[in-house]
């Protein structure tokens, strides 16, 4: 179904030259070839959004607060509200006590959470572990928020004794704790109950906890025994990426925060007729449709099945790598399989994210057992010493 044309039919849009068309064909071919080899970055490659193609014909925009009104009525804010409401349910947000919107990705959600925290506590210090995503230090610099990087444990989880000691030294300053709910490289979860217990032990009552659940925020709601990570675990705000586990052709995410915090930072802007609660002005109206489509087609049972299949395959990958002599491990409830940094020949075929001496595979819904087998075979053969050529026979 095409959008009704706005202009007379004789005024056609100019079309691409044959050369430019060939360039697009070549791009498609390249992407088709690379897609199954993307095993190092947490971007689900497996979705079908054909139902939504017609909506690319409209200049739609979700400027402003999704729960307010907007002068720009070509929007999808009713769909956006459904999406964030579903995420609020999955993260155990307090009934009628939360607010949220669809962001441009996990980074914007983290920026939003840290912004709200800093507005609540202007003289705060933000604490984050050395395994935190690289964008967080940049956000803190942009916001001029004082911050302290904490040590991590070897498994990637925050070093709680370093947190305790550092908080003790700065007990007079309100802390913002930036908790990783699935670190980028090792999939480690900073335990919110342990963090809250340390704050209680030190009698610190004015703390703010932001949970960066970029990938694991779509996994932990569907496992039997999740680590404490969400609003029920004590978070004040949570950021989850949409293009990671759920999957979307455009980067996106969802941020949620306790309503009483958000109300402190909202401002009304007459020009757009909306509450200026979001970080960006113009916001995508397509990405809420992508997320809505995934949620409506998969339903919670479908997402749960995907999560369980990925967790089982992650365990399969760990065992297969170990059986091939490559030490590999993963955290409980994590689809991130950690191993030593693979040799260059493996990294040129596979899209892998290395850091220092480690690499990882992230078992997303598009990763199959056959892909794991091929990767492990390539990795193992690259580690095998090259066969020594026999000495030439001498007369
Ligand atoms: C733990 C963590 N936080 C934040 C981000 C940034 O998310 P996004 O790429 O959606 O902006 C990532 C990305 O990989 C991540 O792993």
GROMACS .gro file of C-alpha atoms in nm, residues 227-385:
model
  159
  227UNK     CA    1   2.007  -1.096   3.940
  228UNK     CA    2   1.847  -0.792   4.116
  229UNK     CA    3   1.863  -0.530   3.839
  230UNK     CA    4   1.539  -0.340   3.784
  231UNK     CA    5   1.303  -0.104   3.969
  232UNK     CA    6   1.214  -0.385   4.209
  233UNK     CA    7   1.588  -0.417   4.279
  234UNK     CA    8   1.616  -0.045   4.361
  235UNK     CA    9   1.699   0.130   4.031
  236UNK     CA   10   1.590   0.493   3.986
  237UNK     CA   11   1.621   0.482   3.607
  238UNK     CA   12   1.692   0.212   3.346
  239UNK     CA   13   1.817   0.229   2.989
  240UNK     CA   14   1.764  -0.060   2.745
  241UNK     CA   15   1.869  -0.075   2.378
  242UNK     CA   16   1.597  -0.170   2.129
  243UNK     CA   17   1.817  -0.275   1.837
  244UNK     CA   18   2.014  -0.518   2.053
  245UNK     CA   19   1.810  -0.818   2.171
  246UNK     CA   20   1.470  -0.729   2.020
  247UNK     CA   21   1.619  -0.612   1.691
  248UNK     CA   22   1.556  -0.310   1.472
  249UNK     CA   23   1.712  -0.178   1.149
  250UNK     CA   24   1.753   0.162   1.316
  251UNK     CA   25   1.928   0.206   1.651
  252UNK     CA   26   1.680   0.278   1.929
  253UNK     CA   27   1.611   0.210   2.296
  254UNK     CA   28   1.385   0.281   2.588
  255UNK     CA   29   1.457   0.479   2.901
  256UNK     CA   30   1.240   0.464   3.211
  257UNK     CA   31   1.266   0.659   3.534
  258UNK     CA   32   1.074   0.705   3.855
  259UNK     CA   33   0.809   0.970   3.791
  260UNK     CA   34   0.886   1.185   4.090
  261UNK     CA   35   1.243   1.234   3.959
  262UNK     CA   36   1.131   1.322   3.606
  263UNK     CA   37   0.883   1.582   3.725
  264UNK     CA   38   1.173   1.777   3.872
  265UNK     CA   39   1.333   1.825   3.526
  266UNK     CA   40   1.031   1.877   3.291
  267UNK     CA   41   0.983   2.215   3.121
  268UNK     CA   42   0.700   2.327   2.892
  269UNK     CA   43   0.797   2.462   2.545
  270UNK     CA   44   0.535   2.669   2.361
  271UNK     CA   45   0.677   2.633   2.005
  272UNK     CA   46   0.620   2.256   1.986
  273UNK     CA   47   0.330   2.261   2.233
  274UNK     CA   48   0.491   1.982   2.431
  275UNK     CA   49   0.666   1.915   2.757
  276UNK     CA   50   1.042   1.918   2.703
  277UNK     CA   51   1.114   1.605   2.901
  278UNK     CA   52   1.327   1.421   2.642
  279UNK     CA   53   1.694   1.478   2.555
  280UNK     CA   54   1.641   1.524   2.179
  281UNK     CA   55   1.384   1.759   2.023
  282UNK     CA   56   1.284   1.579   1.703
  283UNK     CA   57   1.267   1.208   1.773
  284UNK     CA   58   1.212   0.909   1.550
  285UNK     CA   59   0.850   0.807   1.508
  286UNK     CA   60   0.952   0.495   1.312
  287UNK     CA   61   1.157   0.324   1.584
  288UNK     CA   62   0.860   0.311   1.827
  289UNK     CA   63   0.675   0.131   1.546
  290UNK     CA   64   0.961  -0.118   1.507
  291UNK     CA   65   0.962  -0.193   1.879
  292UNK     CA   66   0.582  -0.210   1.889
  293UNK     CA   67   0.585  -0.455   1.593
  294UNK     CA   68   0.840  -0.681   1.766
  295UNK     CA   69   0.647  -0.676   2.093
  296UNK     CA   70   0.311  -0.745   1.923
  297UNK     CA   71   0.438  -1.022   1.696
  298UNK     CA   72   0.665  -1.202   1.943
  299UNK     CA   73   0.452  -1.148   2.255
  300UNK     CA   74   0.618  -1.223   2.592
  301UNK     CA   75   0.612  -1.600   2.523
  302UNK     CA   76   0.800  -1.550   2.194
  303UNK     CA   77   1.066  -1.329   2.354
  304UNK     CA   78   1.104  -1.582   2.634
  305UNK     CA   79   1.159  -1.860   2.378
  306UNK     CA   80   1.421  -1.651   2.198
  307UNK     CA   81   1.598  -1.572   2.526
  308UNK     CA   82   1.607  -1.938   2.627
  309UNK     CA   83   1.730  -2.053   2.286
  310UNK     CA   84   2.012  -1.793   2.298
  311UNK     CA   85   2.110  -1.891   2.654
  312UNK     CA   86   2.121  -2.261   2.561
  313UNK     CA   87   2.328  -2.187   2.250
  314UNK     CA   88   2.564  -1.969   2.458
  315UNK     CA   89   2.627  -2.264   2.686
  316UNK     CA   90   2.676  -2.483   2.378
  317UNK     CA   91   2.936  -2.233   2.249
  318UNK     CA   92   3.122  -2.236   2.584
  319UNK     CA   93   3.137  -2.616   2.585
  320UNK     CA   94   3.233  -2.641   2.218
  321UNK     CA   95   3.515  -2.387   2.261
  322UNK     CA   96   3.643  -2.562   2.576
  323UNK     CA   97   3.631  -2.899   2.401
  324UNK     CA   98   3.848  -2.748   2.126
  325UNK     CA   99   4.107  -2.632   2.380
  326UNK     CA  100   3.994  -2.267   2.385
  327UNK     CA  101   3.915  -2.149   2.740
  328UNK     CA  102   3.569  -1.985   2.732
  329UNK     CA  103   3.315  -1.885   2.995
  330UNK     CA  104   3.000  -1.684   3.047
  331UNK     CA  105   2.804  -1.535   3.337
  332UNK     CA  106   2.477  -1.677   3.461
  333UNK     CA  107   2.185  -1.544   3.246
  334UNK     CA  108   2.428  -1.404   2.989
  335UNK     CA  109   2.459  -1.463   2.615
  336UNK     CA  110   2.812  -1.318   2.612
  337UNK     CA  111   3.074  -1.591   2.569
  338UNK     CA  112   3.421  -1.468   2.668
  339UNK     CA  113   3.743  -1.619   2.532
  340UNK     CA  114   4.104  -1.514   2.461
  341UNK     CA  115   4.147  -1.262   2.180
  342UNK     CA  116   4.133  -1.462   1.855
  343UNK     CA  117   4.415  -1.446   1.599
  344UNK     CA  118   4.391  -1.187   1.319
  345UNK     CA  119   4.286  -1.446   1.059
  346UNK     CA  120   3.972  -1.524   1.265
  347UNK     CA  121   3.895  -1.157   1.319
  348UNK     CA  122   3.916  -1.083   0.947
  349UNK     CA  123   3.645  -1.339   0.869
  350UNK     CA  124   3.422  -1.284   1.172
  351UNK     CA  125   3.294  -0.956   1.313
  352UNK     CA  126   3.434  -0.975   1.666
  353UNK     CA  127   3.477  -0.701   1.926
  354UNK     CA  128   3.816  -0.748   2.096
  355UNK     CA  129   3.944  -0.561   2.399
  356UNK     CA  130   4.301  -0.603   2.517
  357UNK     CA  131   4.354  -0.979   2.556
  358UNK     CA  132   3.993  -1.095   2.533
  359UNK     CA  133   3.728  -1.136   2.268
  360UNK     CA  134   3.368  -1.241   2.291
  361UNK     CA  135   3.084  -1.392   2.098
  362UNK     CA  136   2.735  -1.264   2.171
  363UNK     CA  137   2.475  -1.527   2.093
  364UNK     CA  138   2.193  -1.317   1.952
  365UNK     CA  139   1.880  -1.463   1.790
  366UNK     CA  140   2.041  -1.476   1.442
  367UNK     CA  141   2.333  -1.690   1.569
  368UNK     CA  142   2.271  -2.058   1.495
  369UNK     CA  143   2.446  -2.376   1.605
  370UNK     CA  144   2.597  -2.404   1.254
  371UNK     CA  145   2.745  -2.051   1.287
  372UNK     CA  146   2.895  -2.142   1.627
  373UNK     CA  147   3.042  -2.465   1.486
  374UNK     CA  148   3.200  -2.283   1.192
  375UNK     CA  149   3.344  -2.012   1.418
  376UNK     CA  150   3.490  -2.262   1.667
  377UNK     CA  151   3.640  -2.467   1.382
  378UNK     CA  152   3.804  -2.152   1.236
  379UNK     CA  153   3.931  -2.043   1.579
  380UNK     CA  154   4.072  -2.388   1.665
  381UNK     CA  155   4.242  -2.431   1.329
  382UNK     CA  156   4.399  -2.082   1.351
  383UNK     CA  157   4.555  -2.185   1.686
  384UNK     CA  158   4.691  -2.516   1.558
  385UNK     CA  159   5.060  -2.489   1.469
   0.00000   0.00000   0.00000
